[in-house]
mmCIF file with all atom_site columns, C-alpha atoms in Angstrom:
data_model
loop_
_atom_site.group_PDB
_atom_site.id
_atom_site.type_symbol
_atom_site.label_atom_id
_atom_site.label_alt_id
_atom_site.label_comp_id
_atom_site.label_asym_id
_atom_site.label_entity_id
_atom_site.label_seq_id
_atom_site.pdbx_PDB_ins_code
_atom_site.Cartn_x
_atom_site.Cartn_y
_atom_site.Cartn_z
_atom_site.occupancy
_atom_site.B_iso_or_equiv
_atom_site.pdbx_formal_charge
_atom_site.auth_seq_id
_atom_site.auth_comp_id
_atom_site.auth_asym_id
_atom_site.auth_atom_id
_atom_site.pdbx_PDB_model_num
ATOM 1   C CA . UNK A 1 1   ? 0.000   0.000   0.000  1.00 0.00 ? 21  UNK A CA 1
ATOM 2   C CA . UNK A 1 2   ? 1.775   3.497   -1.016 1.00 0.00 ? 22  UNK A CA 1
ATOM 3   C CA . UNK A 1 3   ? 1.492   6.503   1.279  1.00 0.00 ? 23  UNK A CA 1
ATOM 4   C CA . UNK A 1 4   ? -0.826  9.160   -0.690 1.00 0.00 ? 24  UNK A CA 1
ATOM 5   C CA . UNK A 1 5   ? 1.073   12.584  -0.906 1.00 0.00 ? 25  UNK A CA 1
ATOM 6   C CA . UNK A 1 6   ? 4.607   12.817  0.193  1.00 0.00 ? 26  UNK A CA 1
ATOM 7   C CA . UNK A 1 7   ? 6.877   10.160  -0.312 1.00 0.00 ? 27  UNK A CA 1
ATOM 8   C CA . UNK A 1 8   ? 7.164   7.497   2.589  1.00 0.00 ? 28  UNK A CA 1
ATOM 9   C CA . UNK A 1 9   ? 10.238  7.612   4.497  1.00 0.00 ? 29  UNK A CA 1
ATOM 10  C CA . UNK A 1 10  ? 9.365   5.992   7.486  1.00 0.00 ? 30  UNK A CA 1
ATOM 11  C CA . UNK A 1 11  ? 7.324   2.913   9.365  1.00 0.00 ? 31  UNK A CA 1
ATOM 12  C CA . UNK A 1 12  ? 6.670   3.477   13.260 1.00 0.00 ? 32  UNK A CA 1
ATOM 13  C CA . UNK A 1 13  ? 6.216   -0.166  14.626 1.00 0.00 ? 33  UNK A CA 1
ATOM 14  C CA . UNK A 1 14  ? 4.130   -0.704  17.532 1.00 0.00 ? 34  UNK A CA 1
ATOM 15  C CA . UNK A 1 15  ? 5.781   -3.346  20.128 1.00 0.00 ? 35  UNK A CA 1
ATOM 16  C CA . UNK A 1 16  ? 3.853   -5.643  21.522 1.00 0.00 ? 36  UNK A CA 1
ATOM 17  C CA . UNK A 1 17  ? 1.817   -7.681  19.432 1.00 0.00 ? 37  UNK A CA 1
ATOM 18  C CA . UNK A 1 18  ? 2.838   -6.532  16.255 1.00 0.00 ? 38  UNK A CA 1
ATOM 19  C CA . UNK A 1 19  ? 7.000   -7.268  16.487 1.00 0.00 ? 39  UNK A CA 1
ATOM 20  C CA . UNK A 1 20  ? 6.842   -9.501  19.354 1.00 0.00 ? 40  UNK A CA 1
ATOM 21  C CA . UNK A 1 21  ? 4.111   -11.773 20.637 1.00 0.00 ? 41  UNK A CA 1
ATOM 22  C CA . UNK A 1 22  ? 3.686   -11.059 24.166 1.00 0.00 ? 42  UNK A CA 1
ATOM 23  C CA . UNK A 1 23  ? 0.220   -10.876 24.787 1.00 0.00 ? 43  UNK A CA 1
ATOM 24  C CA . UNK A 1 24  ? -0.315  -13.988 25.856 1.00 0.00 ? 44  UNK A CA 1
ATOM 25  C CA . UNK A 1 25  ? 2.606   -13.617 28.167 1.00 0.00 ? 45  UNK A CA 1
ATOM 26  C CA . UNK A 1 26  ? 0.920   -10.389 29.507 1.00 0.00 ? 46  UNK A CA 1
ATOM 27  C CA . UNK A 1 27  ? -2.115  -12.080 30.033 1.00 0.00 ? 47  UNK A CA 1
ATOM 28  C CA . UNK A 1 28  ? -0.877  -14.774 32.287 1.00 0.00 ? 48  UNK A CA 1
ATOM 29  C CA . UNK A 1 29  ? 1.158   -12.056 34.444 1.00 0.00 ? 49  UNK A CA 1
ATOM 30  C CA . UNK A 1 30  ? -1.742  -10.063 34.642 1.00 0.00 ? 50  UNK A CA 1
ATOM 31  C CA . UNK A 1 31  ? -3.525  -13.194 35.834 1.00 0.00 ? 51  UNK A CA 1
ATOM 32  C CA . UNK A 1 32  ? -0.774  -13.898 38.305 1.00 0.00 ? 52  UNK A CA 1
ATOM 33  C CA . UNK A 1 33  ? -0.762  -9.947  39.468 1.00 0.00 ? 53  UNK A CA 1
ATOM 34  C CA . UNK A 1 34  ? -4.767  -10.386 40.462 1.00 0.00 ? 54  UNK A CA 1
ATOM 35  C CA . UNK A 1 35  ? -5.178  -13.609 41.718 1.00 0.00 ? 55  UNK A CA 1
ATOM 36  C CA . UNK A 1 36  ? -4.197  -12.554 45.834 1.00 0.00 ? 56  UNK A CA 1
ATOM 37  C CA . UNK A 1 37  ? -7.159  -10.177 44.917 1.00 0.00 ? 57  UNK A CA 1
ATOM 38  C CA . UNK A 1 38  ? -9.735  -13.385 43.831 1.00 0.00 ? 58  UNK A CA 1
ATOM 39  C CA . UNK A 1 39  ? -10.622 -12.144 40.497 1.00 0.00 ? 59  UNK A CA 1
ATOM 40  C CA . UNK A 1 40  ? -10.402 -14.613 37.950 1.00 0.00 ? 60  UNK A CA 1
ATOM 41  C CA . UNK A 1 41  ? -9.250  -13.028 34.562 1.00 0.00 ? 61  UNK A CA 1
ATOM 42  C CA . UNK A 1 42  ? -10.784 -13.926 31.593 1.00 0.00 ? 62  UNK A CA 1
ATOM 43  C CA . UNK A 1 43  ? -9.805  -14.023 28.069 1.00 0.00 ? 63  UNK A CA 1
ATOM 44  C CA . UNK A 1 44  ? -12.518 -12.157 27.106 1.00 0.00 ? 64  UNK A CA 1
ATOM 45  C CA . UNK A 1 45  ? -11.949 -9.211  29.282 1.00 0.00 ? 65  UNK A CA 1
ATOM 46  C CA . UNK A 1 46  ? -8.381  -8.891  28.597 1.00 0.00 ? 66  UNK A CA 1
ATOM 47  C CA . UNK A 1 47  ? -9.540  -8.998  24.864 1.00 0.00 ? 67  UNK A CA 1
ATOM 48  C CA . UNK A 1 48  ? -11.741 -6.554  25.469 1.00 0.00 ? 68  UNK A CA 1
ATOM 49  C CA . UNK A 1 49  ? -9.973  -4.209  27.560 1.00 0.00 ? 69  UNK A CA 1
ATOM 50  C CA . UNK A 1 50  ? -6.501  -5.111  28.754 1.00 0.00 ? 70  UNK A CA 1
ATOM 51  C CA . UNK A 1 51  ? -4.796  -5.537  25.578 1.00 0.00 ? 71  UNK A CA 1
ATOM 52  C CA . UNK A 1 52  ? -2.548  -3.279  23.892 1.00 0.00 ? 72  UNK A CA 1
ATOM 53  C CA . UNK A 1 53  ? -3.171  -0.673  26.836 1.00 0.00 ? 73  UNK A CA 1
ATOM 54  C CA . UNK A 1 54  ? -0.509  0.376   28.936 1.00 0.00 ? 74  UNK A CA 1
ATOM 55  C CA . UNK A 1 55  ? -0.365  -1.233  32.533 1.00 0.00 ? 75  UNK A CA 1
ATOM 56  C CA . UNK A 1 56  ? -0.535  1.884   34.794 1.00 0.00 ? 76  UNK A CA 1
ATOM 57  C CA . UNK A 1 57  ? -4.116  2.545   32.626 1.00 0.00 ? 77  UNK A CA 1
ATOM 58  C CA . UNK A 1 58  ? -4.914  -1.469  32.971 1.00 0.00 ? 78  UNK A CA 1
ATOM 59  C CA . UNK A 1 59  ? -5.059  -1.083  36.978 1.00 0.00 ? 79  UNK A CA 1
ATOM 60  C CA . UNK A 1 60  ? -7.065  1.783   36.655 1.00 0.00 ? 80  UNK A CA 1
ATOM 61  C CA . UNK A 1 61  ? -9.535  -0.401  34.945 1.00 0.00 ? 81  UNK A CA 1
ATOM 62  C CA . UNK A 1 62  ? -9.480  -3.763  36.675 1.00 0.00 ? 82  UNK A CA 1
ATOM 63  C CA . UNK A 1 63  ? -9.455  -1.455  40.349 1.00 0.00 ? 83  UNK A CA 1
ATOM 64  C CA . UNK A 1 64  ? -12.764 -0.124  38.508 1.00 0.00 ? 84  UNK A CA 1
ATOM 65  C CA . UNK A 1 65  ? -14.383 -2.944  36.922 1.00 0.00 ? 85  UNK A CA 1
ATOM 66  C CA . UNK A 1 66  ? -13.827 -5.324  40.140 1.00 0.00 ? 86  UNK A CA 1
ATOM 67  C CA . UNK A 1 67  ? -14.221 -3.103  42.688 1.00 0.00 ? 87  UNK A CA 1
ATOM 68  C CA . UNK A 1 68  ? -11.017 -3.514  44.192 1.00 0.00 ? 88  UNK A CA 1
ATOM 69  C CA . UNK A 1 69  ? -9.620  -2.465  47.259 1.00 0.00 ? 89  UNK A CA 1
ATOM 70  C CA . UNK A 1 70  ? -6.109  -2.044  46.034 1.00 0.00 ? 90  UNK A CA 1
ATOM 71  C CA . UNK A 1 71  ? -4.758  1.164   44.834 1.00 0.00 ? 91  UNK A CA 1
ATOM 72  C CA . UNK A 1 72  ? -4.268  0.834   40.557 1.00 0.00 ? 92  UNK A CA 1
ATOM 73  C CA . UNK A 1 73  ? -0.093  2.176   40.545 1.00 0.00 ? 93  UNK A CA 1
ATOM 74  C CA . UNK A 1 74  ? 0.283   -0.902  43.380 1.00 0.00 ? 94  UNK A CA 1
ATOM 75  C CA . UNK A 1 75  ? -1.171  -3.541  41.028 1.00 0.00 ? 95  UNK A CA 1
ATOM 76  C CA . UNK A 1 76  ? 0.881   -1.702  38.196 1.00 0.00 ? 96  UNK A CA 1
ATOM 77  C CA . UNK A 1 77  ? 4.003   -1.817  39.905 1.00 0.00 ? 97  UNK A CA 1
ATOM 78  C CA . UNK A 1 78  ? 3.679   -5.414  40.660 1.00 0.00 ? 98  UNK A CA 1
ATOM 79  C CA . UNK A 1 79  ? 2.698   -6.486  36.626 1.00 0.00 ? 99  UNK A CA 1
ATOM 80  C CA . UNK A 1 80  ? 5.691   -4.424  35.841 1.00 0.00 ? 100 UNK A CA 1
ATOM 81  C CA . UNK A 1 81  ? 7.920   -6.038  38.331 1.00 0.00 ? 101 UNK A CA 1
ATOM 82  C CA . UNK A 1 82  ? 6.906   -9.805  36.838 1.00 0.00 ? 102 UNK A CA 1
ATOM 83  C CA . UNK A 1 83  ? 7.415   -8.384  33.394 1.00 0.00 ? 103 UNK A CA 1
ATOM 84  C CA . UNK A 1 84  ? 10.946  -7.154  34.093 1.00 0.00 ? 104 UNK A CA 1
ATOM 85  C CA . UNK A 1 85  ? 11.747  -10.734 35.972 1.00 0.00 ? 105 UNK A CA 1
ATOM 86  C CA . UNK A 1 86  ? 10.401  -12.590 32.540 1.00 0.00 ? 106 UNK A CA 1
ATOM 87  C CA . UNK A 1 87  ? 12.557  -10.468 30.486 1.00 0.00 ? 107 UNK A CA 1
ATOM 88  C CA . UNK A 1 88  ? 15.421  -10.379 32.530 1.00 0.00 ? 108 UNK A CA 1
ATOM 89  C CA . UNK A 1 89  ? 15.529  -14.509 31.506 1.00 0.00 ? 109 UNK A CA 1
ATOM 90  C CA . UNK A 1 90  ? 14.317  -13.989 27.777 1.00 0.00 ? 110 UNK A CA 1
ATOM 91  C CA . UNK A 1 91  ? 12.692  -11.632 26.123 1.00 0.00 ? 111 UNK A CA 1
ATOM 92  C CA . UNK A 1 92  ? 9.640   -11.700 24.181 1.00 0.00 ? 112 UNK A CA 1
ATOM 93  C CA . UNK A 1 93  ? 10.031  -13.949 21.040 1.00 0.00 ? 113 UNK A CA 1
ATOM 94  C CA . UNK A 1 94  ? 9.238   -12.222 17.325 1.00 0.00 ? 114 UNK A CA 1
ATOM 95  C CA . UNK A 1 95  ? 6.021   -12.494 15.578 1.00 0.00 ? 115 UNK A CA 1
ATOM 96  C CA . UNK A 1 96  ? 5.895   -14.508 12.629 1.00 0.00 ? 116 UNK A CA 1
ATOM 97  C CA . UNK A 1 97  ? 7.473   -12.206 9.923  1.00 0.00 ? 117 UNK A CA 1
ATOM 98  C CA . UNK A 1 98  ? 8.624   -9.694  12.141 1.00 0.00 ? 118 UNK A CA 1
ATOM 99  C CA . UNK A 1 99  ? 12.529  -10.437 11.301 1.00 0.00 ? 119 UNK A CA 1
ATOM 100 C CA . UNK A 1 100 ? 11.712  -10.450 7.825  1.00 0.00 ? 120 UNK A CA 1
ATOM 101 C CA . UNK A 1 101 ? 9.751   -7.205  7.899  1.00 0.00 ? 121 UNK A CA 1
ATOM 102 C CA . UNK A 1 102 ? 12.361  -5.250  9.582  1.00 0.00 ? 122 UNK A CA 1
ATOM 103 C CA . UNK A 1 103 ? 14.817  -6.358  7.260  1.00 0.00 ? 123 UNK A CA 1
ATOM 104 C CA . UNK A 1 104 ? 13.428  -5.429  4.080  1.00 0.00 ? 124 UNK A CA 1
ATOM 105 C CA . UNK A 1 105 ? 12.285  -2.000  5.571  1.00 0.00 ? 125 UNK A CA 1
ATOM 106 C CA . UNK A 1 106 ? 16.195  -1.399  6.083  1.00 0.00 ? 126 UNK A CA 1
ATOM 107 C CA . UNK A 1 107 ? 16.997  -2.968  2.704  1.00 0.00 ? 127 UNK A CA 1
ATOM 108 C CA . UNK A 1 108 ? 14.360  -0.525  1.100  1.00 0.00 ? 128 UNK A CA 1
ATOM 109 C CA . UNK A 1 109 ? 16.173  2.493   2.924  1.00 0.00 ? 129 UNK A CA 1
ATOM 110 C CA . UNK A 1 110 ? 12.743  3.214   5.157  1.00 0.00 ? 130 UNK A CA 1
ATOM 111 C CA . UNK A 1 111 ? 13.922  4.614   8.836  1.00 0.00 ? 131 UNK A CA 1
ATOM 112 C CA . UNK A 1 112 ? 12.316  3.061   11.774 1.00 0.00 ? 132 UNK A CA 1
ATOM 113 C CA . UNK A 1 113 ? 10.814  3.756   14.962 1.00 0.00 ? 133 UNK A CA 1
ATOM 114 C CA . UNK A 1 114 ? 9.169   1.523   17.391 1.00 0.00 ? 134 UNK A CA 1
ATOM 115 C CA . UNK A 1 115 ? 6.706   3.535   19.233 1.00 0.00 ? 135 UNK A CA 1
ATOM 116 C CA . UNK A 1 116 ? 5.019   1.793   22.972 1.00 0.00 ? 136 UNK A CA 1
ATOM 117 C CA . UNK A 1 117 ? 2.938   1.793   25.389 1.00 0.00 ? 137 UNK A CA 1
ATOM 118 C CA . UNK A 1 118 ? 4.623   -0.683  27.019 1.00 0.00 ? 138 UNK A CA 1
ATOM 119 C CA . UNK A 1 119 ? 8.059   -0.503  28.220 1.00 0.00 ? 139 UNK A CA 1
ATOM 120 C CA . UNK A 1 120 ? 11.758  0.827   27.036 1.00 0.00 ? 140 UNK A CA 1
ATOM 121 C CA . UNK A 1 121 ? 13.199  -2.155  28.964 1.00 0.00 ? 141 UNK A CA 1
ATOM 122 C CA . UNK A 1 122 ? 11.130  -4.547  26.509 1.00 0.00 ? 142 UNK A CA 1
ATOM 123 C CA . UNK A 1 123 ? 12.364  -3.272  23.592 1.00 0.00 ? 143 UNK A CA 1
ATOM 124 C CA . UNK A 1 124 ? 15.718  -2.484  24.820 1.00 0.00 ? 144 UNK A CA 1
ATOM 125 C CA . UNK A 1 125 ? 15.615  -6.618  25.218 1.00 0.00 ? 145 UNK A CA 1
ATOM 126 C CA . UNK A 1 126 ? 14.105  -6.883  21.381 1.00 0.00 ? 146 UNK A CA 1
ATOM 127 C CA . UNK A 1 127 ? 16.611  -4.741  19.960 1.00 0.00 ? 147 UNK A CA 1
ATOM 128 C CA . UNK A 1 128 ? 19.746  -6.715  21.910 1.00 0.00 ? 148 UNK A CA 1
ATOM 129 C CA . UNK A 1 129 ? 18.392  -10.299 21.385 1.00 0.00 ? 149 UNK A CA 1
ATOM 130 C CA . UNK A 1 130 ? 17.054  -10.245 17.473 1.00 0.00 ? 150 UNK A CA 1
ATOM 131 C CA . UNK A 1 131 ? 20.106  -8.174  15.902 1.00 0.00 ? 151 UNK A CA 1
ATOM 132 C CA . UNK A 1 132 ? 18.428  -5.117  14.436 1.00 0.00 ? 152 UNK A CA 1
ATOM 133 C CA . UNK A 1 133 ? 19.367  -2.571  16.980 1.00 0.00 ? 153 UNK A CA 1
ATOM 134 C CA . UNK A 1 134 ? 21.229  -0.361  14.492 1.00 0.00 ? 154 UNK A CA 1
ATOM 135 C CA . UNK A 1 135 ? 18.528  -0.285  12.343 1.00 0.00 ? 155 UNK A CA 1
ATOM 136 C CA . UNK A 1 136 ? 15.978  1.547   14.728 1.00 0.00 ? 156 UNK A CA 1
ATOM 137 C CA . UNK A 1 137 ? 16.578  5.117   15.089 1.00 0.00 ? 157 UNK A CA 1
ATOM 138 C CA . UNK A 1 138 ? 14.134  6.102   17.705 1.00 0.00 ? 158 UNK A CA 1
ATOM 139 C CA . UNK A 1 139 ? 12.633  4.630   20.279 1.00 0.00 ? 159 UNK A CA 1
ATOM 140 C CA . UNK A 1 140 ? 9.182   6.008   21.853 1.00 0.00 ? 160 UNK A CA 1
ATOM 141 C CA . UNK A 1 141 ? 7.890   4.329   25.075 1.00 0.00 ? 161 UNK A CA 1
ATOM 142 C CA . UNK A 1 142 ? 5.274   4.523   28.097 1.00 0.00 ? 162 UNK A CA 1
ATOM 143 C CA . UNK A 1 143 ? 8.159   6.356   30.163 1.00 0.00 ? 163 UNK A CA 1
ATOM 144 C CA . UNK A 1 144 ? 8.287   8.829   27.358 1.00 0.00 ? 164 UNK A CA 1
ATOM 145 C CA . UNK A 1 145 ? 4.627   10.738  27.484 1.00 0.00 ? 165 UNK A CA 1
ATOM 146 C CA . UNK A 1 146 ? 2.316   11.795  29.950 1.00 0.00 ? 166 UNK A CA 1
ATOM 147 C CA . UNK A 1 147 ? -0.269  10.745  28.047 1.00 0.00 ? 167 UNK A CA 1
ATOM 148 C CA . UNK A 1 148 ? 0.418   7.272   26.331 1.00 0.00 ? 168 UNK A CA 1
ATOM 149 C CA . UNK A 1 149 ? -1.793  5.032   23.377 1.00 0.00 ? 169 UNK A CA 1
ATOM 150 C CA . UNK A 1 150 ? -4.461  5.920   22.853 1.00 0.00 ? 170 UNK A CA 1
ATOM 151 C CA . UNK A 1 151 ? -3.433  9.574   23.393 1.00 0.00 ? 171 UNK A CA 1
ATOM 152 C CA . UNK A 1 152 ? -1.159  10.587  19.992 1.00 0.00 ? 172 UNK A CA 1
ATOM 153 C CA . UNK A 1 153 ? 1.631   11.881  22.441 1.00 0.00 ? 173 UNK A CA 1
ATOM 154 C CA . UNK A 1 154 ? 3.865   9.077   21.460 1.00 0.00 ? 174 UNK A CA 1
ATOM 155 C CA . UNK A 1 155 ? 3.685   8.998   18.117 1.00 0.00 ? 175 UNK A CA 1
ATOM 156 C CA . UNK A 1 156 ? 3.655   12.600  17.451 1.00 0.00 ? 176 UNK A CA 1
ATOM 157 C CA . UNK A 1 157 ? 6.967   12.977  19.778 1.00 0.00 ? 177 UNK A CA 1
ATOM 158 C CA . UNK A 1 158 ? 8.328   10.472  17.258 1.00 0.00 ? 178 UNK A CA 1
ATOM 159 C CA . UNK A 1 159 ? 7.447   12.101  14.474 1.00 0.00 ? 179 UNK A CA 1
ATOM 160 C CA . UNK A 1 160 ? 9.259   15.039  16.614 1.00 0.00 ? 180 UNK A CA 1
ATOM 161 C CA . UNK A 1 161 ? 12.616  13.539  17.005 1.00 0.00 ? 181 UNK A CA 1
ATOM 162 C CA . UNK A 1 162 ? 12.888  12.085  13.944 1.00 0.00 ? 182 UNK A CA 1
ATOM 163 C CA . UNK A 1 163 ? 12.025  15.377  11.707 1.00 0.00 ? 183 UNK A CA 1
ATOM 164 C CA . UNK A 1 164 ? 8.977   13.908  9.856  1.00 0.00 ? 184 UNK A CA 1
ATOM 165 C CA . UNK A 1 165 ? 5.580   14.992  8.858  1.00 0.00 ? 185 UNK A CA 1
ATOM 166 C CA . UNK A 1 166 ? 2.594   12.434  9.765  1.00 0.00 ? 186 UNK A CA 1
ATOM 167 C CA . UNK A 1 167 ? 2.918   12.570  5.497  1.00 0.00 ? 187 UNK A CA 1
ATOM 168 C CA . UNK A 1 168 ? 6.423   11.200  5.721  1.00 0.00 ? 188 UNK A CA 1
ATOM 169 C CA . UNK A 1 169 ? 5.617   8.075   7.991  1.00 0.00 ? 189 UNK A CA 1
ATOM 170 C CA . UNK A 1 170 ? 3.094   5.263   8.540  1.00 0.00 ? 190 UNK A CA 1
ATOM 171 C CA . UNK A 1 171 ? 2.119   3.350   11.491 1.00 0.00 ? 191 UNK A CA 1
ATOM 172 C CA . UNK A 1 172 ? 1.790   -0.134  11.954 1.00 0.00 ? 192 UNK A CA 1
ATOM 173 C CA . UNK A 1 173 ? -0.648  -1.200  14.748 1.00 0.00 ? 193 UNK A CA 1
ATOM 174 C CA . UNK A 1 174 ? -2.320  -4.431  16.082 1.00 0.00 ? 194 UNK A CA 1
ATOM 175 C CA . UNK A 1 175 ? -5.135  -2.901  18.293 1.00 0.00 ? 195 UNK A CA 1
ATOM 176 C CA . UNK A 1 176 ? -7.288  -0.351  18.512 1.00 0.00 ? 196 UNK A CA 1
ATOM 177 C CA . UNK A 1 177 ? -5.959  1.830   20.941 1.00 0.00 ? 197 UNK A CA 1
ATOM 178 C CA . UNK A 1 178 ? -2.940  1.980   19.248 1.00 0.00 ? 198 UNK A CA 1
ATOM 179 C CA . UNK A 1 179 ? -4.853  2.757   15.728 1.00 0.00 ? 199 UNK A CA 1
ATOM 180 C CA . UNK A 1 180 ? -6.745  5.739   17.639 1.00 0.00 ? 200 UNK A CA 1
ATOM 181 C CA . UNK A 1 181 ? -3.152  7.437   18.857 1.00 0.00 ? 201 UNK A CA 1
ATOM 182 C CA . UNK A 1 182 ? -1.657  6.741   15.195 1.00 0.00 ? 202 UNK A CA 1
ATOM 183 C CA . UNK A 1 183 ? -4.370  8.430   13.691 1.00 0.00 ? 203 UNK A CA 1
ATOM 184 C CA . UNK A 1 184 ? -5.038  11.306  16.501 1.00 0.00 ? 204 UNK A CA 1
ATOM 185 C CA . UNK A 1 185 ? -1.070  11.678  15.127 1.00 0.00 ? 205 UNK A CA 1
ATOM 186 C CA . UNK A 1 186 ? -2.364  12.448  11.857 1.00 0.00 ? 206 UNK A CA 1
ATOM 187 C CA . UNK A 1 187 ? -0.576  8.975   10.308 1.00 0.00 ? 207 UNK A CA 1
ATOM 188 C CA . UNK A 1 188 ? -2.224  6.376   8.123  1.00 0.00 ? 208 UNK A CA 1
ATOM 189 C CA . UNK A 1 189 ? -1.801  3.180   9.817  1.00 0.00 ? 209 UNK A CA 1
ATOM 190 C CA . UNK A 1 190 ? -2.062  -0.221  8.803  1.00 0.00 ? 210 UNK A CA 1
ATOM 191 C CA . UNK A 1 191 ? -3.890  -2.883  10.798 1.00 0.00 ? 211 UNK A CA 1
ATOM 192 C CA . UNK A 1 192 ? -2.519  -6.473  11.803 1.00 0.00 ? 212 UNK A CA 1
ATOM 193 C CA . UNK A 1 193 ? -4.921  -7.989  14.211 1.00 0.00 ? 213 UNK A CA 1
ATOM 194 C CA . UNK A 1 194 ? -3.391  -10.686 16.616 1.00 0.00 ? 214 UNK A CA 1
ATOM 195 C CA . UNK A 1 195 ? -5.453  -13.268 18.205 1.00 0.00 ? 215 UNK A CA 1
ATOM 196 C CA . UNK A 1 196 ? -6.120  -11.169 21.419 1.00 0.00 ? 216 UNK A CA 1
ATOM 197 C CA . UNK A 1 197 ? -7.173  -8.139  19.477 1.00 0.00 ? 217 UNK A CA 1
ATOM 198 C CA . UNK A 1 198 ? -9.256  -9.629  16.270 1.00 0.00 ? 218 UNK A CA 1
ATOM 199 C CA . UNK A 1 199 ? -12.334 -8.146  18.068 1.00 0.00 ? 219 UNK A CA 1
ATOM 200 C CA . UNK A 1 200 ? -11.141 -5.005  18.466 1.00 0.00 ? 220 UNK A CA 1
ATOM 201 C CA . UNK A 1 201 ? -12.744 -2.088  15.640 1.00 0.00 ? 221 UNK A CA 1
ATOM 202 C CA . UNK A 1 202 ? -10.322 -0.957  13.220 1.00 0.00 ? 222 UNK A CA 1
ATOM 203 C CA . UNK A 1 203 ? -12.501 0.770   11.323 1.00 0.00 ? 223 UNK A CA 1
ATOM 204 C CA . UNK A 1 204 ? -9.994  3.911   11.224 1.00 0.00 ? 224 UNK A CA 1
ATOM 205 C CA . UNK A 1 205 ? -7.210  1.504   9.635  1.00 0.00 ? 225 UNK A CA 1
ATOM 206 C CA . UNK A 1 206 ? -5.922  2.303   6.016  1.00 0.00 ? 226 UNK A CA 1
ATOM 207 C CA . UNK A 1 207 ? -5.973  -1.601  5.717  1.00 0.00 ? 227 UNK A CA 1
ATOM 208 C CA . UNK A 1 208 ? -6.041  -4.168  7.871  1.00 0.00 ? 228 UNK A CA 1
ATOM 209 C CA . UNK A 1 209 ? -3.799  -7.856  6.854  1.00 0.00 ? 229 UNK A CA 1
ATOM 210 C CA . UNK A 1 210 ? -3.387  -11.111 8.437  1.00 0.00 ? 230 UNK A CA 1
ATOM 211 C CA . UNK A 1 211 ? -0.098  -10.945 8.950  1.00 0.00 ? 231 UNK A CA 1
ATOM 212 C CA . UNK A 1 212 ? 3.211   -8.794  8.575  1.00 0.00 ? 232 UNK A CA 1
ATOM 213 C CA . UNK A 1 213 ? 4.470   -10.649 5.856  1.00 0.00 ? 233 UNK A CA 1
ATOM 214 C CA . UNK A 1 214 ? 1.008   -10.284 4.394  1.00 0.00 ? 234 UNK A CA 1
ATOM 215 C CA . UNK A 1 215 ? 1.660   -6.232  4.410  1.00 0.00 ? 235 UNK A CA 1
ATOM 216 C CA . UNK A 1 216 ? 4.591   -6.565  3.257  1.00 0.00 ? 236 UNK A CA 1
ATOM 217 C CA . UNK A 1 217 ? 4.199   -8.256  0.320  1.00 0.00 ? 237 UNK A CA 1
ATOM 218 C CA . UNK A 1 218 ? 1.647   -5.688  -0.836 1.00 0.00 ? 238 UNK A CA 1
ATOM 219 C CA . UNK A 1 219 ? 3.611   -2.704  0.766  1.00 0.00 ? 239 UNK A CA 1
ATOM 220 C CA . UNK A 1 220 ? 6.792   -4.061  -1.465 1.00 0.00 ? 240 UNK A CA 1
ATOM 221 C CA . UNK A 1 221 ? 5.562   -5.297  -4.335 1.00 0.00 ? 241 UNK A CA 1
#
């Protein structure tokens, strides 16, 4: 899919879910995090509103939604604390594709960003484990913005640092919180729904594929 108007110089990658599959990982700390509180976590609710939303907003909703005692930053701090133990052994493995995709974006001269609402120490672990480090140029995370996915603060701060118009770049998202901050941004943003998120509206998407190698084949061809 070409970029309508000026020419595309640049793909800003969401994280999690679209270059590494995590979710499920999430999912299973998150159930770990709320268990001492009895609440049983379903798939469905962490379809519906957990995933691909950053994990000082997801206490704020579970403290809402199951009338919890406990404050939301404590049951933050603690998913954050599990995440950083996982990743300290491994990090999060690549989606299928993923390797391939950021390889042919460098081989086609595109810069890159990787722009999250989740963590800098998750990607730092991405970028040191799967041997594309020098190919990413800027890094946008949760510690980054007052205001992170769905809020555009992210993306536009990339946008920002890297010297681009939303014209310039295009987004690549699996949910649809972080469709809403690409396009708040002003980007077009493609679509790649993961398990977790194939519920989720992307109406707002310039297109919406299967897979990354799916996008790429079109983007490329």
């Amino acid at each position: 899919m070409a970029n309508p108007g000026a020419p595309l110089q640049a793909i800003l990658f969401d994280h999690d879910g679209t270059l590494i599959n995590s979710e499920a990982v999430h999912f299973k700390l998150w159930q770990q995090t709320l268990t001492p509180y009895g609440v049983e976590l379903t798939d469905a609710y962490y379809n519906e509103t957990m995933a691909g939303v950053p994990t000082s907003q997801n206490g704020v909703d579970v403290v809402r939604d199951f009338n919890l005692s406990a404050e939301p930053a404590e049951l933050a701090n603690t998913k954050t604390r599990l995440t950083e133990e996982h990743l300290h052994k491994a990090p999060f493995p690549l989606m299928p594709g993923a390797l391939e995709t950021m390889t042919l974006c460098h081989e086609q001269g595109l810069r890159i960003a990787i722009v999250t609402g989740g963590s800098k120490y998750s990607v730092q672990r991405t970028l040191e484990c799967y041997g594309f480090a020098d190919w990413v140029e800027c890094v946008v995370a949760v510690e980054d913005v007052e205001h992170s996915k769905p809020a555009p603060d992210c993306y536009l701060m990339a946008l920002e640092q890297m010297g681009l118009t939303a014209e310039q770049a295009m987004a690549v998202e699996d949910t649809e919180h972080g469709l809403a901050a690409a396009v708040a941004a002003g980007l077009q943003c493609v679509a790649i729904p993961t398990e977790q998120s194939m519920g989720h509206d992307f109406s707002a998407a310039a297109a919406v594929y299967q897979s990354l190698s799916a996008w790429t084949n079109e983007q490329f061809s």
